[in-house]
Amino acid sequence: MNQYIIETNKLSKKFGNFIAVDNINLKVPKGEIYGFLGPNGAGKSTTIRMLLGLVRPTNGNVTIFGKPMKECRLEILKKVGSMVEYPSYYGHLTAYENLDLARRILEVDQKEIDRVLEIVKLTDVKNKAVKKFSLGMKQRLGIAQALLGNPELLILDEPTNGLDPSGIHEIRDLICSLPKTQGITVFVSSHILNEIELIANHVGIMKKGKLIFQGTIDELKGKSRTEIRMDVRPAEAALKQLTTKGYTVYQKNGLLNIQDKGINPAHINRELVLNGYDVYQISSQHDTIEDIFLHLTDEKE
Amino acid sequence: MRLIKLVRNDVMKQKSGFLWLFILVIPLGTTAAMFLDMYIRYDYLFTMAQKRGLTSWEMLVNENHTMLQWGIFLPIFVAIISAMVHQVEFDRNSWKSLLSLPVTRTSVFISKFITIVLFSSILIVLNAIGLVVVGKVIGFPEPLSIEHYGSYIIHQFVGIFGVAALHNWMSSIFKNQAIPVVIGFIGVIFSSIILYQSFEIAKFSLYLYPFFAGGLQGFDSSVSIYGGIVCGAIITIIGNIEFTRRDIL
């Protein structure tokens, strides 16, 4: 059998004429943190809602733990903890009471509440009404609820949305520790790449409803482009020279840039010097992961 | 039973909420109003009742149901209860986290219906208890007819099923709970206009089944039983089909 915790097959969702999610095939391996990336409105939330059975797919299907979502929804959801966008809670109830509502439905022991409160460090304020909580605390409560009953899979949609830097840091540490300490698979979405880069080892990138990349962070880095930038004089003549040699060269801010893959800067340098050009400066630039992400999501179809 | 747990949760969600105040204050008001009515007009009303062959207790129910218009307003109270039961899920968009738990949509939908009926029943029972208190304090000469008051309560209880079902469905749709309450209000106004035109048409309005529960002369109170059960069942089934297929965004 497969070792994927989440698998979707040609999953699609249309709202009227608008295609929110278009034929995506997600593959989320067991025990990993899978980062689900994409700009706002790329279809991440709709996809997550389909994974949880909140939204009915127009086409395709979702398989979680090797079981079809359509038929085994209850069985699957027993082992899935989730928080979709901002956390939902009943403001006039205390943190403990909020968790107790979910606990009763999940049919787990009352001790579980204390355990998850301990994990998210809310034990001290468990008898305080949630409406008095800060946003970060509400967010942690949301994660505590997702952790109730030791789920095997955690689905978090934008868990650090609206948090301050220290709050983001806390949530990030918490998410990172889960697969190690509890063996949980985590599926986490975000529109901020840096955040995913720090915690995830697998990524899926969405753009306009399509899954445009899926793989490990290293594979994503492999998509990095190299650019050679040089200050050559006279620039115009050098540009002509390099173009006739078959390189794709363009001029920007008085510097020449070559973007071809697998070119050697030493080669270029020698060629220019031997042909009598003066090379004042030559450097090779690699895309940061952010550049790759922007490059992938900005690309024209 | 998971359904019982869901109902318990739905009741829990109203803890220290406005709903409890609502279902306590309303019967207090009706009791006070009926007490004043009996205190001031008992002799006159009792003479009138005797001519129609009614006891003091029966007369008291009639006063409550038609003079005070309890039978007409009860559906609006049910609509308000329904709005409050659903409001908690819309406040922080808790629908998505509730429905991401291992529960069937049907059980969530039915649980809300039961919760609405439960709170409405408390309202109905408290109103009836208030009447008994008024009768005892005034010192009605006849013994209390438990049978008559029991039947009054049961007819109302079943009579609200249709309203509870309709408003359970409507309240689950509208984020702004004022909308279903206003629809309920309009429904009640229209229905009471029809009521004075033709009973034959009026008996098809689910907003009037609690009114027919009054056992008033000239109205068949069994309509509230049949109507409540039939409308309650049909609307719950149709509403549930829509609810289970709905996309939760």
Coordinates of C-alpha atoms in Angstrom, one line a residue:
Chain A
M1 CA 0.0 0.0 0.0
N2 CA 1.0 3.6 -0.2
Q3 CA 2.7 5.5 2.6
Y4 CA 0.9 8.7 1.9
I5 CA -1.3 10.0 4.6
I6 CA -3.1 12.4 2.3
E7 CA -3.7 11.7 -1.3
T8 CA -5.9 13.5 -3.7
N9 CA -6.8 12.4 -7.1
K10 CA -7.7 15.1 -9.7
L11 CA -9.4 17.1 -6.9
S12 CA -11.4 20.0 -8.3
K13 CA -13.8 22.6 -7.1
K14 CA -15.9 25.0 -9.1
F15 CA -17.9 27.8 -7.7
G16 CA -20.2 28.7 -10.5
N17 CA -17.9 29.4 -13.4
F18 CA -14.9 30.1 -11.1
I19 CA -12.5 27.2 -10.8
A20 CA -11.1 27.5 -7.3
V21 CA -9.2 24.2 -7.3
D22 CA -8.2 22.6 -10.6
N23 CA -7.2 18.9 -10.8
I24 CA -4.7 18.7 -8.0
N25 CA -3.0 15.5 -6.9
L26 CA -1.6 16.0 -3.4
K27 CA 0.7 13.5 -1.9
V28 CA 1.6 14.0 1.8
P29 CA 4.1 11.5 3.2
K30 CA 3.7 10.1 6.7
G31 CA 5.5 11.7 9.6
E32 CA 6.5 14.8 7.7
I33 CA 5.6 18.5 7.8
Y34 CA 4.1 19.4 4.5
G35 CA 4.0 23.1 3.7
F36 CA 1.1 24.1 1.5
L37 CA 2.0 27.4 -0.1
G38 CA 0.5 29.9 -2.4
P39 CA -0.6 33.5 -2.7
N40 CA -3.9 34.5 -1.1
G41 CA -6.8 33.2 -3.2
A42 CA -4.8 30.4 -4.8
G43 CA -7.2 27.8 -3.6
K44 CA -5.4 26.6 -0.5
S45 CA -8.3 27.1 1.9
T46 CA -10.8 25.5 -0.5
T47 CA -8.5 22.5 -0.8
I48 CA -8.2 22.2 3.0
R49 CA -11.9 22.4 3.4
M50 CA -12.2 19.6 0.9
L51 CA -9.7 17.5 2.9
L52 CA -11.9 18.0 6.0
G53 CA -15.2 17.2 4.2
L54 CA -16.5 20.8 4.7
V55 CA -16.7 21.4 1.0
R56 CA -17.8 18.8 -1.6
P57 CA -15.4 18.4 -4.5
T58 CA -16.9 19.0 -7.9
N59 CA -14.6 16.3 -9.2
G60 CA -11.9 14.0 -8.0
N61 CA -11.5 12.5 -4.5
V62 CA -9.6 12.7 -1.3
T63 CA -8.0 9.7 0.4
I64 CA -6.7 10.0 3.9
F65 CA -5.0 7.2 5.8
G66 CA -5.6 5.1 2.6
K67 CA -9.4 5.5 3.1
P68 CA -11.8 7.4 0.9
M69 CA -13.1 10.6 2.5
K70 CA -16.5 10.3 1.0
E71 CA -17.3 7.0 2.6
C72 CA -15.2 7.0 5.7
R73 CA -15.5 10.6 6.8
L74 CA -16.2 9.9 10.5
E75 CA -13.6 7.3 10.8
I76 CA -11.0 9.6 9.3
L77 CA -11.9 12.7 11.2
K78 CA -11.5 10.8 14.5
K79 CA -7.8 10.8 13.8
V80 CA -7.5 14.3 12.3
G81 CA -7.0 17.5 14.2
S82 CA -7.6 20.7 12.4
M83 CA -7.7 24.5 12.6
V84 CA -9.0 26.3 9.6
E85 CA -7.9 30.0 9.4
Y86 CA -8.6 31.9 12.5
P87 CA -9.6 29.7 15.4
S88 CA -13.2 29.3 16.3
Y89 CA -14.3 29.3 19.9
Y90 CA -17.2 30.2 22.1
G91 CA -16.1 33.5 23.7
H92 CA -18.1 33.4 26.9
L93 CA -16.9 29.9 27.8
T94 CA -13.5 29.3 29.4
A95 CA -10.6 27.6 27.6
Y96 CA -11.4 24.4 29.5
E97 CA -15.1 24.4 28.6
N98 CA -14.3 25.1 25.0
L99 CA -12.0 22.0 24.9
D100 CA -14.6 20.0 26.8
L101 CA -17.1 20.5 24.1
A102 CA -14.8 19.0 21.5
R103 CA -13.6 16.3 23.9
R104 CA -17.1 15.0 24.4
I105 CA -17.6 14.6 20.7
L106 CA -14.2 12.9 20.3
E107 CA -15.0 10.6 23.2
V108 CA -11.6 11.0 24.8
D109 CA -10.7 11.1 28.5
Q110 CA -11.0 14.4 30.4
K111 CA -7.2 14.2 31.2
E112 CA -6.6 14.9 27.5
I113 CA -7.7 18.5 28.1
D114 CA -5.0 19.1 30.7
R115 CA -2.5 17.4 28.4
V116 CA -3.1 19.6 25.4
L117 CA -3.4 22.7 27.6
E118 CA 0.1 21.9 28.9
I119 CA 1.5 21.5 25.3
V120 CA 0.3 24.9 24.3
K121 CA 1.1 26.4 27.7
L122 CA -2.4 27.6 28.5
T123 CA -2.8 25.7 31.8
D124 CA -2.6 28.8 33.9
V125 CA -5.5 30.5 32.2
K126 CA -7.7 27.5 31.6
N127 CA -10.6 29.0 33.7
K128 CA -10.6 32.3 31.9
A129 CA -13.2 33.2 29.4
V130 CA -11.7 32.9 25.9
K131 CA -13.0 36.3 24.7
K132 CA -10.5 37.9 27.1
F133 CA -7.6 36.0 25.5
S134 CA -5.1 37.6 23.2
L135 CA -5.0 36.6 19.6
G136 CA -2.0 34.4 20.2
M137 CA -3.6 32.6 23.1
K138 CA -6.8 32.0 21.0
Q139 CA -4.6 30.6 18.2
R140 CA -2.9 28.3 20.7
L141 CA -6.2 27.2 22.0
G142 CA -7.2 26.4 18.5
I143 CA -4.1 24.2 18.2
A144 CA -4.8 22.6 21.5
Q145 CA -8.3 21.6 20.3
A146 CA -6.7 20.2 17.1
L147 CA -4.4 18.1 19.3
L148 CA -7.2 16.6 21.4
G149 CA -7.2 12.8 21.3
N150 CA -3.8 12.4 19.8
P151 CA -4.6 12.8 16.1
E152 CA -2.3 11.1 13.5
L153 CA -2.7 14.0 11.2
L154 CA -2.9 17.7 11.9
I155 CA -4.3 20.1 9.3
L156 CA -3.6 23.8 10.0
D157 CA -4.7 26.6 7.8
E158 CA -2.6 29.7 8.2
P159 CA -1.9 29.0 11.9
T160 CA 0.3 32.1 12.4
N161 CA -2.1 34.5 10.7
G162 CA -2.3 37.8 12.6
L163 CA 0.3 36.8 15.3
D164 CA 3.1 39.0 16.4
P165 CA 6.7 37.8 15.8
S166 CA 7.1 36.1 19.2
G167 CA 3.7 34.4 18.7
I168 CA 4.8 33.2 15.3
H169 CA 8.0 31.8 16.8
E170 CA 6.1 29.9 19.5
I171 CA 3.6 28.3 17.1
R172 CA 6.5 27.4 14.7
D173 CA 8.4 25.7 17.5
L174 CA 5.3 23.9 18.5
I175 CA 4.6 22.6 15.0
C176 CA 8.2 21.6 14.5
S177 CA 8.2 19.5 17.7
L178 CA 5.1 17.5 16.9
P179 CA 6.4 15.0 14.3
K180 CA 9.4 14.3 16.5
T181 CA 7.7 13.9 19.8
Q182 CA 4.3 12.6 18.8
G183 CA 4.8 11.1 15.4
I184 CA 2.1 13.4 13.9
T185 CA 2.0 14.2 10.2
V186 CA 1.4 18.0 9.8
F187 CA -0.2 19.6 6.8
V188 CA 0.2 23.4 7.2
S189 CA -0.7 26.1 4.8
S190 CA 0.7 29.6 4.6
H191 CA 1.1 32.4 2.1
I192 CA 4.5 33.3 3.6
L193 CA 7.3 31.2 2.2
N194 CA 9.9 31.9 4.9
E195 CA 7.7 30.4 7.5
I196 CA 7.2 27.2 5.6
E197 CA 10.9 27.0 4.7
L198 CA 11.7 27.0 8.4
I199 CA 9.4 24.2 9.4
A200 CA 8.5 22.0 6.4
N201 CA 10.4 19.3 4.6
H202 CA 7.8 18.9 1.8
V203 CA 6.1 21.6 0.0
G204 CA 3.2 22.0 -2.4
I205 CA 2.7 25.3 -4.2
M206 CA -0.6 26.4 -5.4
K207 CA -1.3 29.1 -8.0
K208 CA -4.7 30.0 -9.4
G209 CA -6.1 26.7 -8.3
K210 CA -3.3 24.6 -9.8
L211 CA -0.6 22.7 -7.9
I212 CA 2.4 24.0 -9.7
F213 CA 5.1 22.3 -7.6
Q214 CA 5.2 19.4 -5.2
G215 CA 8.3 17.9 -3.7
T216 CA 10.9 18.3 -1.0
I217 CA 12.4 21.6 0.0
D218 CA 15.7 20.4 -1.6
E219 CA 14.0 19.7 -4.9
L220 CA 12.5 23.2 -4.7
K221 CA 16.0 24.6 -4.2
G222 CA 17.1 22.6 -7.2
K223 CA 14.9 24.9 -9.3
S224 CA 17.2 27.7 -8.5
R225 CA 18.4 29.7 -11.5
T226 CA 21.9 31.0 -11.8
E227 CA 22.6 34.4 -13.2
I228 CA 26.0 35.8 -14.1
R229 CA 26.3 39.5 -13.7
M230 CA 29.3 41.4 -15.1
D231 CA 30.6 44.8 -15.6
V232 CA 32.4 44.7 -19.0
R233 CA 33.6 47.6 -21.0
P234 CA 32.8 48.5 -23.7
A235 CA 29.4 47.0 -22.8
E236 CA 27.7 47.4 -26.1
A237 CA 30.3 45.5 -28.1
A238 CA 30.6 42.8 -25.4
L239 CA 26.8 42.3 -25.5
K240 CA 27.0 41.8 -29.3
Q241 CA 29.9 39.4 -29.0
L242 CA 28.2 37.2 -26.4
T243 CA 24.9 37.2 -28.2
T244 CA 26.6 36.0 -31.4
K245 CA 28.1 33.2 -29.3
G246 CA 24.6 32.1 -28.5
Y247 CA 24.1 33.4 -24.9
T248 CA 20.9 35.1 -23.8
V249 CA 22.3 38.4 -22.6
Y250 CA 20.5 41.5 -21.4
Q251 CA 21.7 44.8 -20.1
K252 CA 20.4 46.2 -16.8
N253 CA 21.8 49.2 -14.9
G254 CA 24.9 49.2 -17.1
L255 CA 25.7 45.6 -16.2
L256 CA 25.4 42.5 -18.5
N257 CA 23.4 39.6 -17.2
I258 CA 23.3 36.0 -18.6
Q259 CA 20.6 33.7 -17.4
D260 CA 21.4 30.5 -19.2
K261 CA 21.5 27.3 -17.2
G262 CA 24.8 25.5 -16.6
I263 CA 27.2 28.2 -17.7
N264 CA 30.5 28.7 -16.2
P265 CA 31.5 32.2 -15.2
A266 CA 35.2 31.4 -15.7
H267 CA 34.5 30.4 -19.3
I268 CA 32.7 33.7 -20.0
N269 CA 35.4 35.7 -18.3
R270 CA 38.2 34.1 -20.4
E271 CA 36.3 34.6 -23.5
L272 CA 35.8 38.3 -22.9
V273 CA 39.4 38.9 -21.8
L274 CA 40.8 37.0 -24.8
N275 CA 38.7 39.1 -27.1
G276 CA 40.1 42.3 -25.6
Y277 CA 37.3 43.4 -23.3
D278 CA 38.0 44.8 -19.8
V279 CA 36.1 42.8 -17.1
Y280 CA 35.8 45.0 -14.0
Q281 CA 33.5 42.7 -12.1
I282 CA 31.9 39.3 -12.5
S283 CA 29.7 37.5 -10.1
S284 CA 27.3 34.6 -10.1
Q285 CA 24.0 35.0 -8.3
H286 CA 21.7 32.1 -7.1
D287 CA 18.0 32.5 -6.6
T288 CA 17.0 32.4 -3.0
I289 CA 14.1 30.1 -2.2
E290 CA 12.0 33.2 -2.1
D291 CA 13.0 34.1 -5.7
I292 CA 12.1 30.6 -6.8
F293 CA 8.7 30.9 -5.1
L294 CA 8.1 34.3 -6.7
H295 CA 9.4 33.1 -10.0
L296 CA 7.1 30.0 -9.9
T297 CA 4.0 31.9 -8.8
D298 CA 4.5 34.9 -11.1
E299 CA 5.2 32.9 -14.2
K300 CA 2.9 33.4 -17.0
E301 CA 0.9 30.4 -18.1
Chain B
M1 CA -25.4 8.3 22.2
R2 CA -23.6 11.0 20.2
L3 CA -26.8 13.0 19.7
I4 CA -27.3 13.4 23.4
K5 CA -23.8 14.7 23.7
L6 CA -24.4 17.2 20.9
V7 CA -27.6 18.4 22.5
R8 CA -25.7 18.7 25.8
N9 CA -23.0 20.7 24.0
D10 CA -25.6 23.0 22.4
V11 CA -27.1 23.7 25.8
M12 CA -23.6 24.3 27.3
K13 CA -22.9 26.8 24.6
Q14 CA -25.7 29.0 26.0
K15 CA -24.1 29.0 29.5
S16 CA -24.4 32.4 31.1
G17 CA -26.0 33.6 27.8
F18 CA -28.9 35.8 27.1
L19 CA -31.1 32.8 26.2
W20 CA -31.6 31.7 29.8
L21 CA -32.6 35.2 30.8
F22 CA -35.0 35.3 27.9
I23 CA -36.9 32.1 28.8
L24 CA -37.1 33.1 32.4
V25 CA -38.2 36.7 31.9
I26 CA -40.9 36.1 29.4
P27 CA -43.0 33.7 31.6
L28 CA -42.5 36.0 34.5
G29 CA -44.1 38.7 32.4
T30 CA -47.0 36.6 31.3
T31 CA -47.6 35.5 34.9
A32 CA -47.6 39.1 36.1
A33 CA -50.0 40.1 33.3
M34 CA -52.4 37.2 34.0
F35 CA -52.3 38.0 37.7
L36 CA -53.3 41.6 37.1
D37 CA -56.0 40.4 34.7
M38 CA -57.5 38.0 37.2
Y39 CA -57.1 40.4 40.1
I40 CA -59.0 43.2 38.4
R41 CA -61.5 41.4 36.2
Y42 CA -62.1 37.9 37.8
D43 CA -65.7 38.5 38.9
Y44 CA -66.7 39.8 35.5
L45 CA -64.7 37.1 33.6
F46 CA -66.0 34.3 35.8
T47 CA -69.7 35.4 35.1
M48 CA -69.0 35.4 31.4
A49 CA -67.2 32.0 31.6
Q50 CA -70.1 30.4 33.5
K51 CA -72.4 31.4 30.8
R52 CA -70.3 29.4 28.4
G53 CA -69.9 26.5 30.8
L54 CA -66.2 27.0 31.5
T55 CA -64.4 26.7 34.8
S56 CA -62.1 29.4 36.2
W57 CA -59.1 27.3 35.1
E58 CA -60.3 27.0 31.6
M59 CA -61.1 30.6 31.5
L60 CA -57.6 31.4 32.6
V61 CA -56.1 29.4 29.8
N62 CA -58.3 31.3 27.3
E63 CA -57.2 34.6 28.7
N64 CA -53.6 33.6 28.5
H65 CA -53.9 32.3 25.0
T66 CA -56.1 34.9 23.3
M67 CA -56.3 38.0 25.4
L68 CA -52.6 38.0 26.1
Q69 CA -52.0 36.5 22.7
W70 CA -49.5 33.9 24.0
G71 CA -50.7 31.5 21.3
I72 CA -49.9 34.0 18.6
F73 CA -46.6 35.2 20.0
L74 CA -45.1 31.8 20.9
P75 CA -43.8 31.2 17.4
I76 CA -41.8 34.4 17.6
F77 CA -40.3 33.3 20.8
V78 CA -39.3 30.0 19.2
A79 CA -37.8 32.0 16.3
I80 CA -35.7 34.1 18.7
I81 CA -34.6 30.9 20.6
S82 CA -33.6 29.4 17.3
A83 CA -31.6 32.5 16.4
M84 CA -29.7 32.4 19.7
V85 CA -29.0 28.7 19.4
H86 CA -27.5 29.3 16.0
Q87 CA -25.8 32.6 16.7
V88 CA -23.1 31.0 18.7
E89 CA -21.9 29.0 15.7
F90 CA -21.8 32.1 13.5
D91 CA -20.0 34.4 16.0
R92 CA -16.6 32.9 15.3
N93 CA -17.5 30.8 12.4
S94 CA -17.6 27.7 14.6
W95 CA -19.5 25.8 12.0
K96 CA -16.2 24.7 10.3
S97 CA -14.6 23.5 13.5
L98 CA -17.8 21.8 14.7
L99 CA -18.3 20.0 11.4
S100 CA -14.6 19.0 11.2
L101 CA -15.1 16.9 14.2
P102 CA -16.2 13.3 13.7
V103 CA -19.9 14.0 13.7
T104 CA -22.5 13.6 11.0
R105 CA -24.1 16.7 9.6
T106 CA -27.5 15.1 10.3
S107 CA -26.8 14.7 14.0
V108 CA -25.6 18.3 14.2
F109 CA -28.8 19.5 12.5
I110 CA -31.1 17.3 14.6
S111 CA -29.3 18.3 17.7
K112 CA -30.0 22.0 17.0
F113 CA -33.6 21.2 16.4
I114 CA -33.9 19.3 19.7
T115 CA -32.1 22.1 21.6
I116 CA -34.6 24.7 20.2
V117 CA -37.6 22.5 21.1
L118 CA -36.0 22.0 24.6
F119 CA -35.6 25.6 25.4
S120 CA -39.0 26.4 23.9
S121 CA -40.6 23.7 26.1
I122 CA -39.1 25.3 29.2
L123 CA -40.8 28.5 28.1
I124 CA -44.1 26.7 27.6
V125 CA -44.0 24.9 30.9
L126 CA -43.0 28.0 32.8
N127 CA -45.9 29.9 31.3
A128 CA -48.3 27.1 32.4
I129 CA -46.8 26.9 35.9
G130 CA -47.3 30.7 36.1
L131 CA -51.0 30.2 35.3
V132 CA -51.3 27.6 38.0
V133 CA -49.7 30.0 40.5
V134 CA -52.1 32.8 39.5
G135 CA -55.1 30.5 39.9
K136 CA -53.9 29.3 43.3
V137 CA -53.1 32.9 44.6
I138 CA -56.4 34.3 43.4
G139 CA -58.1 31.2 45.0
F140 CA -60.2 29.7 42.2
P141 CA -63.1 27.8 43.6
E142 CA -62.7 24.7 41.4
P143 CA -59.9 22.1 41.8
L144 CA -57.1 22.4 39.3
S145 CA -57.5 20.2 36.3
I146 CA -54.1 18.6 35.8
E147 CA -55.5 16.9 32.7
H148 CA -56.5 20.2 31.1
Y149 CA -53.2 21.9 31.8
G150 CA -51.2 18.8 30.8
S151 CA -53.0 18.7 27.5
Y152 CA -52.5 22.4 27.0
I153 CA -48.7 21.9 27.5
I154 CA -48.5 18.9 25.2
H155 CA -50.5 20.5 22.4
Q156 CA -48.2 23.5 22.5
F157 CA -45.1 21.3 22.7
V158 CA -46.0 19.4 19.5
G159 CA -47.5 22.5 17.9
I160 CA -44.1 24.3 17.8
F161 CA -42.4 21.5 15.9
G162 CA -43.1 23.0 12.6
V163 CA -41.9 26.5 13.6
A164 CA -38.8 25.0 15.3
A165 CA -38.0 23.0 12.2
L166 CA -38.4 25.9 9.8
H167 CA -36.4 28.3 12.0
N168 CA -33.7 25.7 12.7
W169 CA -33.2 25.5 9.0
M170 CA -33.4 29.3 8.3
S171 CA -31.1 30.1 11.2
S172 CA -28.5 27.7 10.0
I173 CA -28.4 29.6 6.7
F174 CA -28.3 33.3 7.7
K175 CA -25.3 34.7 9.4
N176 CA -27.4 37.7 10.4
Q177 CA -30.0 36.1 12.8
A178 CA -32.2 39.2 12.5
I179 CA -33.4 37.9 9.1
P180 CA -35.1 34.7 10.2
V181 CA -36.6 36.4 13.2
V182 CA -38.1 39.1 11.0
I183 CA -39.4 36.4 8.6
G184 CA -40.9 34.7 11.6
F185 CA -42.6 38.0 12.7
I186 CA -44.0 38.6 9.2
G187 CA -45.2 35.0 9.1
V188 CA -47.0 35.4 12.4
I189 CA -48.7 38.7 11.3
F190 CA -49.8 37.2 8.0
S191 CA -51.1 34.1 9.6
S192 CA -53.1 35.9 12.2
I193 CA -54.7 37.9 9.4
I194 CA -55.7 34.7 7.6
L195 CA -56.9 33.3 10.9
Y196 CA -59.7 35.7 11.1
Q197 CA -60.6 35.2 7.5
S198 CA -60.7 31.4 7.2
F199 CA -59.9 28.5 9.5
E200 CA -59.7 26.2 6.5
I201 CA -56.7 28.1 5.1
A202 CA -55.3 29.0 8.5
K203 CA -54.8 25.4 9.5
F204 CA -52.1 25.1 6.9
S205 CA -49.9 27.8 8.5
L206 CA -47.3 26.3 10.8
Y207 CA -47.1 29.6 12.7
L208 CA -50.7 29.0 13.9
Y209 CA -50.3 25.5 15.3
P210 CA -49.3 26.8 18.7
F211 CA -52.4 29.0 18.6
F212 CA -54.7 26.0 17.8
A213 CA -53.2 24.3 20.9
G214 CA -55.3 26.5 23.1
G215 CA -58.3 24.3 22.9
L216 CA -60.4 27.3 22.1
Q217 CA -64.0 26.9 21.1
G218 CA -64.4 26.9 17.4
F219 CA -60.9 25.6 16.7
D220 CA -59.9 22.0 16.4
S221 CA -56.9 21.6 18.7
S222 CA -55.8 18.3 17.2
V223 CA -54.6 20.4 14.2
S224 CA -51.7 21.5 16.3
I225 CA -50.7 17.9 16.8
Y226 CA -51.0 16.7 13.2
G227 CA -49.7 20.0 11.8
G228 CA -46.7 20.1 14.2
I229 CA -45.6 16.6 13.5
V230 CA -46.1 16.7 9.8
C231 CA -44.5 20.1 9.2
G232 CA -41.7 19.3 11.7
A233 CA -40.9 16.1 10.0
I234 CA -41.1 17.3 6.4
I235 CA -39.1 20.5 7.0
T236 CA -36.5 18.8 9.0
I237 CA -36.0 16.2 6.3
I238 CA -35.7 18.7 3.5
G239 CA -33.6 21.1 5.6
N240 CA -31.3 18.3 6.5
I241 CA -30.8 17.3 2.9
E242 CA -29.7 20.8 2.1
F243 CA -27.6 21.1 5.3
T244 CA -25.6 17.9 4.6
R245 CA -24.9 19.0 1.1
R246 CA -23.9 22.6 1.9
D247 CA -20.4 23.8 1.5
I248 CA -19.0 25.3 4.7
L249 CA -16.8 28.2 3.7

